[in-house]
Structures are given as C-alpha cells and as structure tokens.
Short mmCIF file of C-alpha atoms in Angstrom, two decimals:
data_model
loop_
_atom_site.label_atom_id
_atom_site.label_comp_id
_atom_site.label_asym_id
_atom_site.label_seq_id
_atom_site.Cartn_x
_atom_site.Cartn_y
_atom_site.Cartn_z
CA MET A 1 73.93 62.36 98.42
CA THR A 2 70.63 63.81 99.64
CA SER A 3 68.40 61.47 101.66
CA TYR A 4 64.64 61.75 102.05
CA PHE A 5 62.87 60.22 105.03
CA GLY A 6 59.44 58.73 105.52
CA THR A 7 57.67 55.43 106.08
CA VAL A 8 56.69 52.16 104.43
CA HIS A 9 53.16 53.00 103.29
CA ARG A 10 52.01 49.76 101.64
CA ILE A 11 53.44 46.27 101.02
CA LEU A 12 52.05 44.13 98.22
CA ARG A 13 52.72 40.63 96.97
CA TRP A 14 51.56 38.87 93.80
CA PRO A 15 51.82 35.09 94.38
CA VAL A 16 50.78 34.16 90.81
CA LYS A 17 52.16 36.21 87.96
CA SER A 18 49.51 38.51 86.44
CA LEU A 19 46.74 37.57 88.89
CA ARG A 20 45.58 39.97 91.59
CA GLY A 21 47.50 39.66 94.83
CA GLU A 22 47.49 40.53 98.51
CA GLU A 23 48.48 43.31 100.88
CA LEU A 24 50.79 42.53 103.78
CA ARG A 25 51.68 43.92 107.17
CA GLU A 26 55.26 42.76 106.70
CA ALA A 27 57.45 41.00 104.18
CA CYS A 28 60.82 39.29 103.98
CA LEU A 29 63.18 40.88 101.45
CA ASP A 30 66.23 38.89 100.35
CA ASP A 31 68.10 37.70 97.26
CA ARG A 32 64.82 36.37 95.83
CA GLY A 33 63.27 39.84 95.95
CA LEU A 34 60.13 39.80 98.11
CA ALA A 35 59.65 36.25 99.39
CA GLY A 36 56.79 34.44 97.66
CA ASP A 37 56.29 37.11 95.02
CA ARG A 38 55.43 35.82 91.52
CA ALA A 39 56.49 32.34 92.55
CA TYR A 40 53.74 30.72 90.44
CA ALA A 41 52.53 31.20 86.87
CA LEU A 42 50.01 30.03 84.30
CA VAL A 43 51.46 28.61 81.09
CA ASP A 44 49.77 28.80 77.68
CA GLU A 45 49.37 25.34 76.16
CA ARG A 46 47.95 26.28 72.75
CA GLU A 47 49.95 24.57 70.02
CA ASP A 48 51.43 27.78 68.64
CA HIS A 49 52.14 29.26 72.08
CA ALA A 50 53.10 26.20 74.11
CA GLY A 51 55.36 26.99 77.03
CA ARG A 52 54.79 30.75 77.11
CA VAL A 53 53.84 32.24 80.45
CA LEU A 54 50.41 33.87 80.32
CA THR A 55 50.28 37.55 81.23
CA VAL A 56 47.71 40.33 81.46
CA ARG A 57 49.13 41.69 78.23
CA ARG A 58 47.55 38.71 76.47
CA ARG A 59 44.52 38.02 78.70
CA ALA A 60 43.18 40.87 80.84
CA GLU A 61 40.74 38.33 82.30
CA MET A 62 43.60 37.10 84.45
CA LEU A 63 42.85 40.09 86.69
CA HIS A 64 39.44 38.56 87.42
CA TRP A 65 41.34 36.03 89.56
CA ARG A 66 43.06 36.66 92.88
CA ALA A 67 45.88 34.70 94.53
CA THR A 68 46.80 34.70 98.22
CA TYR A 69 48.85 32.56 100.56
CA GLY A 70 46.50 31.07 103.13
CA SER A 71 42.79 31.73 103.31
CA PRO A 72 41.49 34.64 101.20
CA GLU A 73 38.88 35.21 103.93
CA SER A 74 41.68 36.55 106.13
CA GLY A 75 41.55 39.75 104.08
CA SER A 76 44.40 42.06 103.21
CA HIS A 77 47.34 43.07 105.39
CA GLY A 78 48.34 39.52 106.24
CA SER A 79 51.75 38.34 107.32
CA GLY A 80 54.53 37.96 104.80
CA SER A 81 55.75 34.74 106.38
CA ARG A 82 55.10 31.44 104.63
CA GLY A 83 56.55 27.96 104.76
CA ASP A 84 58.44 26.31 101.93
CA ASP A 85 55.45 24.04 101.32
CA ASP A 86 52.89 26.85 101.18
CA ALA A 87 51.00 27.19 97.92
CA PRO A 88 48.56 29.90 96.92
CA THR A 89 44.80 29.81 97.05
CA LEU A 90 43.05 31.23 94.00
CA THR A 91 39.67 32.98 94.04
CA GLY A 92 37.77 33.03 90.77
CA PRO A 93 35.45 35.70 89.38
CA ASP A 94 32.47 33.77 90.77
CA GLY A 95 33.94 33.80 94.29
CA ALA A 96 34.86 30.10 94.28
CA THR A 97 38.21 29.30 95.92
CA TRP A 98 40.74 26.72 94.75
CA ARG A 99 43.94 25.45 96.29
CA TRP A 100 46.81 25.42 93.78
CA ASP A 101 46.80 21.62 93.72
CA ALA A 102 42.99 21.24 93.66
CA PRO A 103 41.48 18.97 91.01
CA GLY A 104 39.55 21.07 88.57
CA LEU A 105 41.55 24.30 88.95
CA VAL A 106 43.22 23.95 85.55
CA ASP A 107 39.86 23.38 83.86
CA ALA A 108 38.28 26.32 85.70
CA LEU A 109 41.12 28.63 84.68
CA ALA A 110 41.09 27.36 81.08
CA GLU A 111 37.36 28.00 80.78
CA SER A 112 37.65 31.46 82.34
CA LEU A 113 40.64 32.52 80.23
CA GLY A 114 39.57 30.85 77.00
CA ARG A 115 42.62 28.71 76.33
CA PRO A 116 44.28 25.47 77.46
CA LEU A 117 46.91 26.00 80.12
CA SER A 118 49.07 24.39 82.76
CA LEU A 119 50.39 25.49 86.14
CA ARG A 120 54.00 26.27 86.94
CA ALA A 121 55.64 26.71 90.32
CA ALA A 122 59.11 28.26 90.38
CA GLU A 123 60.14 29.76 93.71
CA GLY A 124 61.30 33.33 93.29
CA GLN A 125 60.20 33.67 89.67
CA GLN A 126 60.13 37.31 88.60
CA ASP A 127 59.59 39.20 85.37
CA ARG A 128 62.92 40.96 85.79
CA GLY A 129 64.85 38.49 87.92
CA PRO A 130 64.96 38.66 91.74
CA THR A 131 63.92 42.30 91.98
CA VAL A 132 61.54 44.52 93.95
CA LEU A 133 59.36 47.22 92.40
CA VAL A 134 59.26 50.34 94.56
CA THR A 135 56.81 53.24 94.08
CA PHE A 136 56.38 56.55 95.87
CA GLU A 137 53.25 58.23 97.21
CA ALA A 138 54.30 61.70 96.02
CA SER A 139 54.51 60.47 92.43
CA LEU A 140 51.19 58.62 92.62
CA ALA A 141 49.42 61.71 93.98
CA ALA A 142 51.06 63.99 91.40
CA LEU A 143 50.10 61.65 88.57
CA GLY A 144 46.48 61.81 89.72
CA ASP A 145 46.68 65.61 89.80
CA GLU A 146 48.05 65.68 86.26
CA LEU A 147 45.27 63.43 84.96
CA GLY A 148 42.52 65.08 86.97
CA ARG A 149 41.45 61.89 88.76
CA PRO A 150 42.93 59.51 91.34
CA VAL A 151 45.12 56.68 90.05
CA ASP A 152 44.82 53.34 91.84
CA LEU A 153 48.26 52.15 92.99
CA LEU A 154 47.30 48.55 92.22
CA ARG A 155 47.44 49.31 88.50
CA PHE A 156 51.23 49.39 88.84
CA ARG A 157 51.60 46.14 90.84
CA PRO A 158 54.47 47.32 93.09
CA ASN A 159 55.94 45.50 96.08
CA LEU A 160 56.85 48.46 98.29
CA HIS A 161 55.06 51.81 98.28
CA LEU A 162 56.85 54.49 100.27
CA ALA A 163 55.78 57.88 101.59
CA THR A 164 58.90 60.05 101.76
CA GLY A 165 59.77 63.72 101.37
CA MET A 166 61.29 63.10 97.94
CA PRO A 167 59.85 65.28 95.15
CA ALA A 168 57.31 63.68 92.81
CA PHE A 169 58.81 61.76 89.89
CA ALA A 170 62.40 62.21 91.13
CA GLU A 171 62.88 58.44 90.81
CA GLU A 172 62.49 58.72 87.02
CA GLY A 173 66.10 59.90 86.93
CA TRP A 174 67.57 57.41 89.38
CA THR A 175 70.92 55.97 88.40
CA PRO A 176 72.97 53.02 89.71
CA GLY A 177 73.82 53.56 93.35
CA SER A 178 70.44 55.00 94.30
CA THR A 179 69.23 53.31 97.46
CA VAL A 180 66.12 52.76 99.53
CA THR A 181 65.90 51.44 103.05
CA ALA A 182 62.64 49.93 104.27
CA GLY A 183 62.73 48.69 107.83
CA GLU A 184 65.68 46.31 108.12
CA ALA A 185 66.21 45.94 104.37
CA GLU A 186 68.23 47.98 101.91
CA LEU A 187 67.59 48.03 98.17
CA THR A 188 69.80 49.45 95.44
CA VAL A 189 69.59 50.35 91.76
CA THR A 190 72.41 48.15 90.50
CA GLY A 191 72.23 48.77 86.76
CA ASP A 192 71.69 45.02 86.27
CA ARG A 193 68.05 44.79 85.15
CA ALA A 194 67.28 47.50 87.69
CA GLY A 195 66.38 51.17 87.39
CA PRO A 196 63.33 53.30 86.53
CA CYS A 197 60.51 50.97 85.48
CA ILE A 198 59.37 51.19 81.86
CA ARG A 199 55.68 50.34 81.87
CA CYS A 200 53.75 48.00 79.59
CA VAL A 201 50.03 48.12 78.82
CA VAL A 202 49.02 46.59 82.18
CA PRO A 203 48.52 49.85 84.15
CA SER A 204 45.91 50.93 81.62
CA TRP A 205 43.64 48.17 82.98
CA ASP A 206 41.79 48.75 86.22
CA PRO A 207 43.03 46.36 88.94
CA GLU A 208 40.20 43.86 88.29
CA GLY A 209 40.60 43.85 84.50
CA ARG A 210 37.15 45.22 83.74
CA GLU A 211 37.86 48.48 81.94
CA ARG A 212 40.79 50.13 80.16
CA TRP A 213 41.99 53.68 80.64
CA PRO A 214 44.20 54.17 77.56
CA GLU A 215 44.79 57.84 78.36
CA LEU A 216 46.85 56.77 81.38
CA GLN A 217 49.33 54.85 79.27
CA LYS A 218 49.47 57.62 76.66
CA TRP A 219 50.14 60.21 79.39
CA LEU A 220 52.96 58.15 80.88
CA ILE A 221 54.53 57.77 77.43
CA ASP A 222 54.17 61.43 76.48
CA LYS A 223 54.99 63.08 79.83
CA HIS A 224 57.10 60.58 81.78
CA GLU A 225 59.03 58.57 79.18
CA ASN A 226 56.69 55.70 80.09
CA LYS A 227 58.27 55.41 83.56
CA PHE A 228 56.60 54.82 86.90
CA GLY A 229 58.37 53.35 89.90
CA VAL A 230 61.87 51.92 90.14
CA ILE A 231 63.16 48.35 89.97
CA MET A 232 65.68 47.54 92.70
CA ARG A 233 67.70 44.66 94.08
CA VAL A 234 67.96 43.75 97.75
CA THR A 235 71.48 44.47 98.94
CA ARG A 236 70.81 44.03 102.67
CA PRO A 237 68.18 41.38 103.49
CA GLY A 238 65.65 42.02 106.20
CA THR A 239 62.02 42.47 107.12
CA ALA A 240 59.97 45.50 106.11
CA ARG A 241 56.80 46.30 108.05
CA LEU A 242 54.00 48.78 107.54
CA GLY A 243 54.95 52.07 109.20
CA ASP A 244 58.67 51.24 109.35
CA ARG A 245 61.12 54.05 108.72
CA ALA A 246 62.03 54.40 105.04
CA THR A 247 64.70 56.46 103.30
CA ALA A 248 65.28 57.28 99.66
CA ALA A 249 68.75 58.34 98.51
CA PRO A 250 69.17 59.14 94.80
CA GLY A 251 72.58 58.16 93.45
CA HIS A 252 74.77 59.84 90.90
CA LEU A 253 76.63 58.59 87.84
#
C-alpha cells in the first residue's frame, strides 16, 4: 500500500445542516464524525412536506444564513471544542444574529426561506450517518485547471481538506480499506455508507447561495462520474489540528 504524506490544510464544520458554517483550528473526530457537525437542522412544516429536513437542494436561500458555535464575531479558525449544552448562533442575510433558542428565530427563518418550519437538534446528525467528508488540495486545484477558473472549496462542504502528495483525483477510485490519518485521528473507507462522494446539485451554488454555476455540476458528471471527495468513518478517535501531519493510503479490493 502506497502512502502519501502532507498536512491538514483546512478544517470545516457545519453546525446546522445546509447553512454556511465555520472554519476551525482543531476538531475532535470520533464515532460521531466531527463533533458538532450537522447537529442541528431546519424542518419543513408545510402540510405536504411536514417532517422533512430542509436542504439547499430545495431552498438555496439557506446559504444566506451562517451557523457557528459561540460568537460569530470571533471569525473563522475557532476551536473545535464545545460543551454538551452549546447551541449554535445563526447570522441572517441582514447581519442580525440569533441564538438557537432565541424568540423570533423561527419566524425570521420562515420569512427568509418562504415556508413554515421548525428547529431540530439531534447531536451527531449527518446526511450519511456519523461520517467525515475528506477532500484533497491536488484535486481541487486540478478541477480549477480543467474548468479554467478557481473552484471554491466551500462549495463541497467538506470537514477535512488535506494537502498531500497524492495525485489529483486518485480518491475517486478509493475502495474499502483506504485510510487517512489527520493528527491523532485515523479515518477509513469502510464500505458502509462510505467511499467516493457522489455529489448533488449543491456544489453548483456559490457558497452564499447567490449564483449557480451549472457547468461545474455537468463537468463533474461528465468527467469525474459526479465524484468529488471521499466519505470516511473515524476508526481511531483523536484531535486534528491545522498543520498536523496527514497521510493518505489508498486501499485495494
């Protein structure tokens, strides 16, 4: 098994599913995935959709809102630590901030998103179970070269972004047993809801949900089997920090 070496380049967390998130200096990785990631959601309460979790696929305006743990004024690259009682703070498109339990938040969100909704808190909630989405700088740079313009990483909403010596797009062929280490943590493609990530329409939206780039999605479909990044499970819990040593080791069937 060939191993490629590099560093943890970026760490990202998305406290509320489908809202913008935050960058971290460090994060705890364990059997939940990345602690605090997608632990909250907005739920559609229209009569014919009641109980469905709202996503960018249905309302791109969700990207007009940002969610962070702690004060949004602290900026990006905060700590990944948080207490069990921590709840996110949301920042609306007008710059107003709301604690998750603030009176009026539901009404403000409903007016902004154009539908009745409710709030849901479920620690460790994830689209694909307790997983971590890992992307690679070589693939991001190569994708930009192919398209003739830079591609913002935030379109893909990863958790860990690694800079290694692995060739661009090599992760598209990863099989069960492929591993990544990031600081103290180890992640593995297990074959159980894990593997190369098949993308939805979300990356075609810019990170703030203002404008679509449909050619990006078409290119991924036509040239990359609609894959970007790899979904992994934490097999050795630990802390990952910016600049920590990272390795990527493709597995074999």
